[in-house]
Coordinates of C-alpha atoms and ligand atoms in Angstrom, one line a residue:
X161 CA 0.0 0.0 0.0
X162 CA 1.0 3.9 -0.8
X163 CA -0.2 7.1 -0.1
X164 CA 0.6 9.4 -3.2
X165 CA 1.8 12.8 -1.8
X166 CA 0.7 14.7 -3.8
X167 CA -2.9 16.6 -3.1
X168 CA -5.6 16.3 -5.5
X169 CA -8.1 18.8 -7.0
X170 CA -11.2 19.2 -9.0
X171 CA -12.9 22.4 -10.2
X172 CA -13.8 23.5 -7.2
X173 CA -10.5 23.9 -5.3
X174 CA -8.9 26.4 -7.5
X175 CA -9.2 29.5 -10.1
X176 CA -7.0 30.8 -13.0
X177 CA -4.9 34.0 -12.1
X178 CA -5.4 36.7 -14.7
X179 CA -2.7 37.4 -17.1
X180 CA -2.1 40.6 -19.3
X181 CA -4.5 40.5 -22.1
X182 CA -3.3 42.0 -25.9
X183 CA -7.5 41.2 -26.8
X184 CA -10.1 43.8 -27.4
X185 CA -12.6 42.0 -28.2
X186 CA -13.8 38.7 -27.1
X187 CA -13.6 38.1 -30.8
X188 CA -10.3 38.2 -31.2
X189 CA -10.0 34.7 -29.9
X190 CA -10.3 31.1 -31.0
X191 CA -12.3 28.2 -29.8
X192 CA -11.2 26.0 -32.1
X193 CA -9.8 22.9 -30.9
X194 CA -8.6 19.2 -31.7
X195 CA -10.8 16.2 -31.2
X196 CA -8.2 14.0 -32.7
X197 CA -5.3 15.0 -35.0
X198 CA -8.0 14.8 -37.5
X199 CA -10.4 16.2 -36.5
X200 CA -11.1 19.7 -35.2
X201 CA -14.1 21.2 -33.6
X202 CA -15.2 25.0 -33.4
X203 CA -16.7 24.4 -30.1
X204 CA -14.9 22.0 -28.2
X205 CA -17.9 20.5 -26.2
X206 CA -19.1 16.9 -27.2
X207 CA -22.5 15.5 -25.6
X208 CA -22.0 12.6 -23.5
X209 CA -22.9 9.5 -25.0
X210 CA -25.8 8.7 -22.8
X211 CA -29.1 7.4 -23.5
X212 CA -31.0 10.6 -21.7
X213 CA -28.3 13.0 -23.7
X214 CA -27.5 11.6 -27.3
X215 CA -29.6 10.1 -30.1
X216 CA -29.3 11.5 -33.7
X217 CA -31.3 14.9 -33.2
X218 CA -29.0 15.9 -30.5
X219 CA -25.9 15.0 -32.6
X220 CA -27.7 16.7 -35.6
X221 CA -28.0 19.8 -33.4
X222 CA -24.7 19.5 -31.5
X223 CA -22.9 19.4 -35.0
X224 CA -24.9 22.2 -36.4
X225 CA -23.2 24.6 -33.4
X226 CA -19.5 23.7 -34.1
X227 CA -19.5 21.5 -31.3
X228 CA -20.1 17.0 -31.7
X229 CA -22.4 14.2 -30.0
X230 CA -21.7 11.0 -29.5
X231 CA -24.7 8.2 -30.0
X232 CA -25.2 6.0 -27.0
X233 CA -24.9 2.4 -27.3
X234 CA -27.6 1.5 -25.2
X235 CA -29.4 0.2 -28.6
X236 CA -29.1 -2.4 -31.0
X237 CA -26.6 -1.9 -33.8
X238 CA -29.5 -1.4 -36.7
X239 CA -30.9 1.3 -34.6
X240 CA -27.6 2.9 -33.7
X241 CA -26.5 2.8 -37.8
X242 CA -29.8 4.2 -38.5
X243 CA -29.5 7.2 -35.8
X244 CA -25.5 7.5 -37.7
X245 CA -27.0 8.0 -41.0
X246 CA -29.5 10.3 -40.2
X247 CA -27.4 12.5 -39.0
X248 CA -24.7 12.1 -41.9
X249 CA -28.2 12.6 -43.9
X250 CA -29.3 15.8 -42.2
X251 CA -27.3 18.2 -43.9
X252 CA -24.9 17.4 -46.7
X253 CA -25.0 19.1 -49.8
X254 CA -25.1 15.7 -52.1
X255 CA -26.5 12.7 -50.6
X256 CA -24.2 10.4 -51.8
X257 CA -26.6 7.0 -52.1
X258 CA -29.7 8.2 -52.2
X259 CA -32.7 6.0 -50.9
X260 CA -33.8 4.3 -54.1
X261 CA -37.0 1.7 -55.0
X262 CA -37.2 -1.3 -57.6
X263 CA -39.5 -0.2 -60.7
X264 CA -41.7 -3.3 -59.4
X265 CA -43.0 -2.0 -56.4
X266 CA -46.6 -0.4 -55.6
X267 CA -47.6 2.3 -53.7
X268 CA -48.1 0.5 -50.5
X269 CA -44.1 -0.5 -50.4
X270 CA -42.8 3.0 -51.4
X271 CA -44.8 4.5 -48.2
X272 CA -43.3 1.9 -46.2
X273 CA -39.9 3.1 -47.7
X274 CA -40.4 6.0 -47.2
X275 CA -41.7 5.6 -43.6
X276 CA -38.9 3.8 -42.5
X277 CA -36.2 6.1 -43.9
X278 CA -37.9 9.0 -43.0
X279 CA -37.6 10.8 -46.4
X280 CA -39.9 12.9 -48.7
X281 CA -38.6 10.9 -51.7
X282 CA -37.2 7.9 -53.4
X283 CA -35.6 7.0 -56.7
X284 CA -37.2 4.8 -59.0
X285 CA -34.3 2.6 -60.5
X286 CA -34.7 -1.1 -62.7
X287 CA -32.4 -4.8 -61.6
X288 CA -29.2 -2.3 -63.0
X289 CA -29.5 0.6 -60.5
X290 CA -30.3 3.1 -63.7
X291 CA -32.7 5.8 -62.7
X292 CA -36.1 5.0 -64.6
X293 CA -38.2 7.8 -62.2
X294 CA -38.8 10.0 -59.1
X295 CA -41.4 9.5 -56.5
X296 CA -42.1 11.7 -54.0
X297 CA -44.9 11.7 -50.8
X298 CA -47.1 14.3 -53.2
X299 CA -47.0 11.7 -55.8
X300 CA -48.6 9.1 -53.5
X301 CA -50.7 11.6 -50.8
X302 CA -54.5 10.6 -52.3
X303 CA -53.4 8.3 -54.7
X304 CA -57.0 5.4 -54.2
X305 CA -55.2 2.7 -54.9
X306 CA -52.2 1.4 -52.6
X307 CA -51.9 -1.5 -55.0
X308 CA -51.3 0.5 -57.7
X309 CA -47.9 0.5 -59.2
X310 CA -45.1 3.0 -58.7
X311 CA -44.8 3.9 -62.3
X312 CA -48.5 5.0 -62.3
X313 CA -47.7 7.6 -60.3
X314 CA -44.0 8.6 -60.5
X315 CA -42.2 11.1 -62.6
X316 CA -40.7 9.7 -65.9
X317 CA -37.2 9.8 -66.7
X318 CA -37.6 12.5 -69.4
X319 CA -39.0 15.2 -67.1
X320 CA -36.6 15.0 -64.4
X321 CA -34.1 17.4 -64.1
X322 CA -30.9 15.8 -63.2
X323 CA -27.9 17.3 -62.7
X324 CA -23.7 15.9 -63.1
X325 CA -21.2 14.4 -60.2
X326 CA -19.4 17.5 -60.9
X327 CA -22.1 20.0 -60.0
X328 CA -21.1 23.0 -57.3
X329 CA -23.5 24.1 -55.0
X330 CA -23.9 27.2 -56.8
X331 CA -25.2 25.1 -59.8
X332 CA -27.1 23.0 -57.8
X333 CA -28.9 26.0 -56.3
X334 CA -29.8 27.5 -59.6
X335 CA -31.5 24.7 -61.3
X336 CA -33.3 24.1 -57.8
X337 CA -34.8 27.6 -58.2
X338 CA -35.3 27.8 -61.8
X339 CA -37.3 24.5 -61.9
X340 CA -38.5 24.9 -58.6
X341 CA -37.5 21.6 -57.5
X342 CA -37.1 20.0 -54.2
X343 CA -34.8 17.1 -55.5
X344 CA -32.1 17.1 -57.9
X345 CA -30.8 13.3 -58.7
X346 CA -26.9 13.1 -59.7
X347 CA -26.1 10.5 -62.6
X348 CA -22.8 9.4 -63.8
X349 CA -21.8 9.5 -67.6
X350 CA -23.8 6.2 -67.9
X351 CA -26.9 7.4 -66.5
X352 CA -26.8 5.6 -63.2
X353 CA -27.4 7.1 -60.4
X354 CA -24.6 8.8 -58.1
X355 CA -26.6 10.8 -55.4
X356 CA -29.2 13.6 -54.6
X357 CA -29.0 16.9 -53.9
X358 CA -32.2 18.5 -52.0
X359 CA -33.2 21.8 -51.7
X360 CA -33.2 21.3 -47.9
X361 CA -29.1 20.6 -47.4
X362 CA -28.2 23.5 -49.8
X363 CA -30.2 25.9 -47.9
X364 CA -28.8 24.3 -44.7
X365 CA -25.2 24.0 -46.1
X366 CA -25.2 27.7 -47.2
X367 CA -26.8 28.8 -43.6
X368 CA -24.7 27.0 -40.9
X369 CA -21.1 28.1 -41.2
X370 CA -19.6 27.2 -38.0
X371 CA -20.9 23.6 -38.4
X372 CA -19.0 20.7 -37.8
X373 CA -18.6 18.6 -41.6
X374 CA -16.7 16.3 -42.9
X375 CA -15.3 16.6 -46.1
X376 CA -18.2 16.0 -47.9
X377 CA -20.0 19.0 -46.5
X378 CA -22.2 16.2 -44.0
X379 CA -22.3 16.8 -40.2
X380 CA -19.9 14.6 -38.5
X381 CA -21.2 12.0 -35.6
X382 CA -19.5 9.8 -32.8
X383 CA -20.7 6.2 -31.5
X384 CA -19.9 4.4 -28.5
X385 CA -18.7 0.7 -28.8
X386 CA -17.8 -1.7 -26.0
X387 CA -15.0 -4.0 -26.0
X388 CA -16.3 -7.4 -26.5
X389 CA -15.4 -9.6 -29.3
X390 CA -19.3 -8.3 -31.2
X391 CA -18.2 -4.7 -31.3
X392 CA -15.5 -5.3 -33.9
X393 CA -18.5 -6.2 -36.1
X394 CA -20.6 -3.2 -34.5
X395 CA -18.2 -1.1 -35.3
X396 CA -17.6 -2.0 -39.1
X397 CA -21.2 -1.2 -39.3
X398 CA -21.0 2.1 -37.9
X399 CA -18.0 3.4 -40.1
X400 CA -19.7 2.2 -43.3
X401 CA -22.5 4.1 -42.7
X402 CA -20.6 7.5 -41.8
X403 CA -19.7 7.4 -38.3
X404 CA -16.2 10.1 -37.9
X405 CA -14.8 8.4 -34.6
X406 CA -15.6 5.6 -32.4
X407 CA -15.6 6.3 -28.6
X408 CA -14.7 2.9 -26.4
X409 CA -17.3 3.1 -23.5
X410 CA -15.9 1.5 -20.5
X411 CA -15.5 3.0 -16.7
X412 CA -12.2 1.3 -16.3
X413 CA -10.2 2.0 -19.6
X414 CA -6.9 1.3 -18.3
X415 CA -7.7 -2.6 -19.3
X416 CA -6.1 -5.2 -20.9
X417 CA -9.3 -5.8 -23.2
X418 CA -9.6 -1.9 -24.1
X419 CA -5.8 -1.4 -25.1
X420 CA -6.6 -5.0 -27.3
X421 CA -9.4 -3.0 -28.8
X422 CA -8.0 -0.3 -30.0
X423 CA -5.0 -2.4 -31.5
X424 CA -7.5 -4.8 -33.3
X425 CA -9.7 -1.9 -34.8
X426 CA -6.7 -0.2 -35.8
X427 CA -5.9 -3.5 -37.7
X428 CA -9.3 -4.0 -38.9
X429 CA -9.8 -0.2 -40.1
X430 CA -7.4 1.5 -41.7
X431 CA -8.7 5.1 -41.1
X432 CA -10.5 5.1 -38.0
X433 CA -10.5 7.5 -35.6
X434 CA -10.9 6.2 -32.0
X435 CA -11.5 8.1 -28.2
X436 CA -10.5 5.4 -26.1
X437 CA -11.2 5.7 -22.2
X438 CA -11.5 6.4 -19.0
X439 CA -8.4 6.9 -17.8
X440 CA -7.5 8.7 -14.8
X441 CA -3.6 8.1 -14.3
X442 CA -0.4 9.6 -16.0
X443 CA 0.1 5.2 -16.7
X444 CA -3.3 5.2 -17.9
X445 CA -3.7 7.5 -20.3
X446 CA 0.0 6.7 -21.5
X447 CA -0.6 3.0 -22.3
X448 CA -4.1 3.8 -23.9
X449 CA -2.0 6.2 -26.5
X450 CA 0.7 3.8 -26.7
X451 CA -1.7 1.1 -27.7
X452 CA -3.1 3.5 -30.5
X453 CA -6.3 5.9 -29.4
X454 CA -6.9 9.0 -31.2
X455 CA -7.7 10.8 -28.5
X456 CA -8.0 9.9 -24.2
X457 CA -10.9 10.3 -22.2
X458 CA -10.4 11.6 -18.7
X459 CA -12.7 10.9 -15.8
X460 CA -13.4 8.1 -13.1
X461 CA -16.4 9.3 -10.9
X462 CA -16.6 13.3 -11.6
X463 CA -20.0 13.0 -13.5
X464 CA -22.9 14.5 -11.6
X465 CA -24.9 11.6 -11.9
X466 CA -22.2 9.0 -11.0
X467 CA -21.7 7.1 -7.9
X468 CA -18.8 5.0 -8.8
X469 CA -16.1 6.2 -6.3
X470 CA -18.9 6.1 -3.7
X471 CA -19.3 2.7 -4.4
X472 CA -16.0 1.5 -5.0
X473 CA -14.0 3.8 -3.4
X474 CA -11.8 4.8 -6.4
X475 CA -11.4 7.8 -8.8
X476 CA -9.3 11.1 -8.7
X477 CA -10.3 14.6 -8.6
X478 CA -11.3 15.9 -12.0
X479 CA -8.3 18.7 -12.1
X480 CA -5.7 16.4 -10.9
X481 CA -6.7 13.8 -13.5
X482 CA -6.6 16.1 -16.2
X483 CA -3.3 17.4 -15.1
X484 CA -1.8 13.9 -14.6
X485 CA -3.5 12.3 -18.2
X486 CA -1.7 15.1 -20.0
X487 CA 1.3 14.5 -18.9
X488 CA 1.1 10.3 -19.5
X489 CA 0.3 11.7 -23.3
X490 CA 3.2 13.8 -23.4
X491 CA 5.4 10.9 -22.1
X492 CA 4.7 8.9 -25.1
X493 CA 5.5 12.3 -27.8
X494 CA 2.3 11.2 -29.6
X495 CA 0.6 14.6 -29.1
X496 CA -2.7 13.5 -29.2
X497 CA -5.9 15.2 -27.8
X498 CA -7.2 14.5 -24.4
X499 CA -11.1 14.9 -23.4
X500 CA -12.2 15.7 -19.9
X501 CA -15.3 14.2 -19.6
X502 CA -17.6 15.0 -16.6
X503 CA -18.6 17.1 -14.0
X504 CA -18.4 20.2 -15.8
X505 CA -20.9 22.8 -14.1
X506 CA -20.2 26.1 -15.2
X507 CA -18.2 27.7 -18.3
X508 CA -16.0 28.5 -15.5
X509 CA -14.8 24.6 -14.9
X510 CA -15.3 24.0 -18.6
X511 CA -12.4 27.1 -19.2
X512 CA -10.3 25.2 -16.0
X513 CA -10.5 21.9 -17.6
X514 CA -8.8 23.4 -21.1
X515 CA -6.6 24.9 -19.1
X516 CA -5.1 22.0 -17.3
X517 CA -4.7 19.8 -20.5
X518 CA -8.0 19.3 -21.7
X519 CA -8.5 20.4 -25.6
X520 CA -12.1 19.4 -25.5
X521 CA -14.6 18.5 -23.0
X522 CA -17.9 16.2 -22.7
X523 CA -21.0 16.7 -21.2
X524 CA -23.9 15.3 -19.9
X525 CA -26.7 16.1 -17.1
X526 CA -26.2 19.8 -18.4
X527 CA -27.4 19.2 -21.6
X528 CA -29.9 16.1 -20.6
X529 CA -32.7 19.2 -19.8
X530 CA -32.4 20.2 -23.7
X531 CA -35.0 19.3 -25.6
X532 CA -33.1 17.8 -28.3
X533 CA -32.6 15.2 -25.2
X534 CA -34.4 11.9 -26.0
X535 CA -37.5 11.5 -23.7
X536 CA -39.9 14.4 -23.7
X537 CA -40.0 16.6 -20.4
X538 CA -42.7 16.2 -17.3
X539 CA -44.2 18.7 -15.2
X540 CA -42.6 18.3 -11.5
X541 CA -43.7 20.5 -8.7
X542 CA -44.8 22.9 -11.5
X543 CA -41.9 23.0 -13.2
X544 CA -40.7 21.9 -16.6
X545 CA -37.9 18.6 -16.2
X546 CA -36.3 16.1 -18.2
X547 CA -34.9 13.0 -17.0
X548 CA -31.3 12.2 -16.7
X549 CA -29.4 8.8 -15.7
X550 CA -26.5 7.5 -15.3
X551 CA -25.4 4.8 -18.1
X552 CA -24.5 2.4 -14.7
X553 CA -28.0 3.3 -13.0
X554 CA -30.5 0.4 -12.5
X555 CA -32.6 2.4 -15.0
X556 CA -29.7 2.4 -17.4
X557 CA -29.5 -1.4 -17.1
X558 CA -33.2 -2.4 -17.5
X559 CA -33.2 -0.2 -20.3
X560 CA -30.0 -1.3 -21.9
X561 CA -31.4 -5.1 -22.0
X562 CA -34.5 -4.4 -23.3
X563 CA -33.0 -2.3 -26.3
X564 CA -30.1 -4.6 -27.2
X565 CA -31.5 -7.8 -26.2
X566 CA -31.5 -9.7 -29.5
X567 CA -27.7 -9.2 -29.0
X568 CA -26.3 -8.2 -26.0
X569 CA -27.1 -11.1 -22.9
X570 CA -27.5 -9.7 -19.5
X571 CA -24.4 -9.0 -17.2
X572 CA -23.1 -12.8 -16.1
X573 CA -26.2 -14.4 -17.8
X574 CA -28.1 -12.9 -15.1
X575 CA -31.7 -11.7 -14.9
X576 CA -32.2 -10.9 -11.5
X577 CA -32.2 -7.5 -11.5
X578 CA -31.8 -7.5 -7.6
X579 CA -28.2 -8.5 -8.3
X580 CA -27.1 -5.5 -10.5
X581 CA -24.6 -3.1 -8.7
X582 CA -25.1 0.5 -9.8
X583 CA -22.1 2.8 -9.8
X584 CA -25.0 6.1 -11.4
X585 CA -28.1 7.4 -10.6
X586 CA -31.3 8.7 -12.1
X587 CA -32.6 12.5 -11.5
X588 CA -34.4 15.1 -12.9
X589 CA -32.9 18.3 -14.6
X590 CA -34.5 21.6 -15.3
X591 CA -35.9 21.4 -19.2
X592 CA -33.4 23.8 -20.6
X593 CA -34.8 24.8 -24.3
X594 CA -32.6 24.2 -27.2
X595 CA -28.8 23.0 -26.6
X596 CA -27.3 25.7 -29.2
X597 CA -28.6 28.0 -26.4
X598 CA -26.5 26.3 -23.6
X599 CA -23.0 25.9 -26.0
X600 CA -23.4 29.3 -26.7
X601 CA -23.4 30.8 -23.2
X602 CA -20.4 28.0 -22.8
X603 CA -18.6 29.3 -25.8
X604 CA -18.9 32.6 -24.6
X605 CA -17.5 31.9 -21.1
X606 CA -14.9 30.2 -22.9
X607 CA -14.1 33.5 -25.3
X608 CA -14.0 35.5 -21.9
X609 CA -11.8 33.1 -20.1
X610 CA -9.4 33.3 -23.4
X611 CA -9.0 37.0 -22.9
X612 CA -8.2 37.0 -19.5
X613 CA -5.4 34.2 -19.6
X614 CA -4.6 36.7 -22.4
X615 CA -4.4 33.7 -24.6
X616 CA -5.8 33.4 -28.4
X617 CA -5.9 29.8 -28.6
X618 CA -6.9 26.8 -26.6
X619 CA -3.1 25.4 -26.8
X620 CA -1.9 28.9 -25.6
X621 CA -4.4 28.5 -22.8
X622 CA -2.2 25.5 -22.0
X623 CA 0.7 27.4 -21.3
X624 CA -0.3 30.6 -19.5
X625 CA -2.1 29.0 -17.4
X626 CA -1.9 29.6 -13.6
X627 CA -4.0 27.8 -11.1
X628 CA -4.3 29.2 -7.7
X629 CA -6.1 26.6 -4.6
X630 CA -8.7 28.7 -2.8
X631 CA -10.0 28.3 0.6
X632 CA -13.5 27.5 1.7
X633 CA -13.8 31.4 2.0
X634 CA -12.7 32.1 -1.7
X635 CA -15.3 29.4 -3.0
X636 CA -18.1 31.1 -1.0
X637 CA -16.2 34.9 -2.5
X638 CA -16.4 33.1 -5.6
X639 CA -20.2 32.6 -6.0
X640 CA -22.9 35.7 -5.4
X641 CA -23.2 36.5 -2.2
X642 CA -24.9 38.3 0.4
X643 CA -27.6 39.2 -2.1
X644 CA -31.1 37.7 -2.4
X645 CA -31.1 36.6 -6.1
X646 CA -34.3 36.9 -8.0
Ligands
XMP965 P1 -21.8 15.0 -16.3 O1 -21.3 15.6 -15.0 O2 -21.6 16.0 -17.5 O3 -21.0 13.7 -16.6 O4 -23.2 14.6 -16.2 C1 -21.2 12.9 -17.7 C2 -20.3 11.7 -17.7 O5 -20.5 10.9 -16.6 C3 -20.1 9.5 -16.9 N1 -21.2 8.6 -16.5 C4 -21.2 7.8 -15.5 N2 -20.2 7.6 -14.5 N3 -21.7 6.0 -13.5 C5 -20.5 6.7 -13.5 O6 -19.6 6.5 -12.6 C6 -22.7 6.2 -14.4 O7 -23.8 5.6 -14.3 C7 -22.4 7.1 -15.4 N4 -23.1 7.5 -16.5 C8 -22.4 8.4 -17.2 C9 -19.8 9.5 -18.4 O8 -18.4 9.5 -18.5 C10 -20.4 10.8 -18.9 O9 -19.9 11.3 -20.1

């Protein structure tokens, strides 16, 4: 047994000390910041991959502020590919493989295609793929007959207006308005048919500049895997349908099967991105980038909803584990990004975090209230709440089995739900109206916080910072005080 000497802290315990400040403006400074090497975020806040936080409209919406979510995983891996491609759907410019329907089908089947993607419109295409016609929900609205068939009903090939692969969004905008379309199919030299362009994602595209895209102009989206021998296959699934990174969801990252994870998907995908985690150690965080992650995730225990070093009796102050991760990831001279991930409160602790190492941070019950949250809110005491939990709750684990369980068997075979040990809890939040609202107060702490460590960059955050410990009496300074608040 040892007693480390050193004293640890969280949020709480310290501030920053002002430094001189060459800003003017609170736009003068940068919030941009490195989820892995790459890929970089305007707001460097992803939503914690919880199944009260993140589902596809709360990435969609996360994505669309500069900032990322991560999907849960407390779902089966259809559902969880399905929530990825909406979101990769939601926005680009050209959909790259459009939603089709064989010529064959009535009008029964294309509303149940329809239905089930969620889309306005399908291409009609023949046993080649070639486009033969365009139907749209219009097209089938009062149509008398479900039985009919889809070329009844659909436009013909000679009225579409299509446009080429190599169309700018400029182009694509014009013929939009000039024919007044909603769709535009894309075809190749040969006819066949290369993607969509709506009028929707240009509109979108040209609105949202801030927005977090990939290459192809679509919103980027994270997934949470596990680290048994099925989420190598889950995982394949979620990179062919879009998914940017892959986050490795376990409390105890510093694990023989996490670090064998990362080093098989690294082997199995060439390109992949992964946030591997949670580590709270210097040795943790330096064998986890050793091994291969992307990027570390830092936190055992500081989430507002977690109760695992209650129940266990292990974790390290939030600050502290920040400050020793870092340093495990500079041992190694990888220079990858590090993610603190819980207990952030305030903007405040959110600026403290990038400080001490962090380049971005994830959060949860703060954004839970949002009503891009999954679950719609409940009147309480007269007020307006959402729910949140902890992915280790009881709740959590009844609702994990009955959402996965034509995959995932229960924890050691076992049923009994008596026997489950939760390390979370579940609570109510106050229903907070959209998230853009809440990352834009945080950004704006953040831009504040910037200027006075007179820095213009997260990574010169990193270096000017100076912590200072308070006393009991400086926390209580700290907060308003001697005022009744209204
Ligand atoms: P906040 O404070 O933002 O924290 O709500 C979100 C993070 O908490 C972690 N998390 C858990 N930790 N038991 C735990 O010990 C749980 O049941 C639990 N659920 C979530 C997770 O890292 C999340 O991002």
């Amino acid at each position: 047994m040892k007693i480390r000497p050193q004293k640890a802290l969280t949020f709480d315990d310290v501030l920053l000390v002002p430094k001189r400040s060459p800003f003017r403006s609170r736009k003068d400074v940068s919030t941009a910041s490195r989820l892995t090497n790459s890929i970089t975020l305007n707001m460097p806040i992803l939503s914690a991959n919880m199944d009260t936080v993140t589902e596809s409209e709360m990435a969609i919406a996360m994505a669309r502020t500069g900032a990322v979510g991560v999907l849960h995983r407390f779902m089966s891996t259809e559902k969880m590919v399905r929530h990825v491609k909406r979101v990769k759907r939601a926005e680009g410019f050209l959909v790259d493989a459009p939603y089709t329907i064989g010529v064959e089908a009535n009008l029964a089947q294309v509303e149940r295609t329809m239905q089930y993607h969620e889309v306005g419109g399908l291409m009609v295409v023949d046993a080649d793929g070639t486009m033969v016609g365009l139907v749209t929900r219009r097209d089938i609205l009062l149509a008398p007959d479900s039985s009919a068939s889809v070329q009844s009903v659909m436009t013909p090939p000679d009225s579409i207006i299509t446009a080429t692969a190599d169309v700018t969004i400029d182009e694509a905008r014009a013929l939009l308005h000039q024919h007044r379309l909603e769709k535009l199919p894309v075809v190749g030299e040969d006819g066949a048919l290369v993607g969509l362009i709506t009028a929707q994602d240009v509109m979108q595209r040209q609105g949202t500049t801030n927005s977090t895209k990939d290459s192809r102009g679509r919103l980027r989206v994270g997934a949470a895997i596990g680290v048994q021998s099925h989420d190598i296959e889950r995982a394949g699934a979620l990179l062919d349908a879009g998914c940017d990174f892959l986050v490795l969801d376990i409390a105890h990252g510093h694990a023989d099967h996490c670090i064998d994870m990362i080093k098989a998907l690294k082997a199995n995908h060439k390109d992949v991105q992964i946030v591997a985690g949670n580590v709270a150690t210097r040795e943790g965080a330096r064998e986890l980038t050793e091994a291969g992650a992307d990027a570390i995730k830092v936190g055992i225990g500081p989430g507002s909803i977690c109760t695992t070093r209650i129940v266990t009796g292990f974790g390290v102050p939030q600050l502290t584990a920040i400050m020793d991760s870092y340093q495990g990831i500079v041992d190694t001279g990888a220079n990858i990004p590090l993610i603190a991930d819980g207990g952030i409160k305030t903007s405040g602790d959110m600026v403290k975090a990038l400080a001490a190492g962090a380049d971005t941070v994830m959060i949860g019950s703060m954004f839970a209230g949002c009503e891009e949250a999954p679950g719609a809110p409940v009147v309480r005491d007269g007020q307006k709440v959402k729910i949140v939990r902890g992915m280790a709750s009881l709740g959590a684990a009844i609702g994990r089995k009955k959402a996965e369980s034509e995959e995932v068997t229960p924890k050691d075979g076992d049923d009994d739900w008596n026997k489950v040990v939760p390390e979370g809890v579940e609570a109510v939040v106050p229903y907070r109206g959209n998230v853009s609202e809440i990352v834009y107060q945080m950004v704006g702490g953040l831009r504040s916080g910037l200027s006075y460590a007179g820095a213009a960059t997260i990574a010169q955050l990193h270096e000017n910072a100076e912590f200072i410990e308070m006393t009991a009496a400086g926390v209580r300074e700290s907060n308003s005080h001697d005022v009744k608040r209204v």
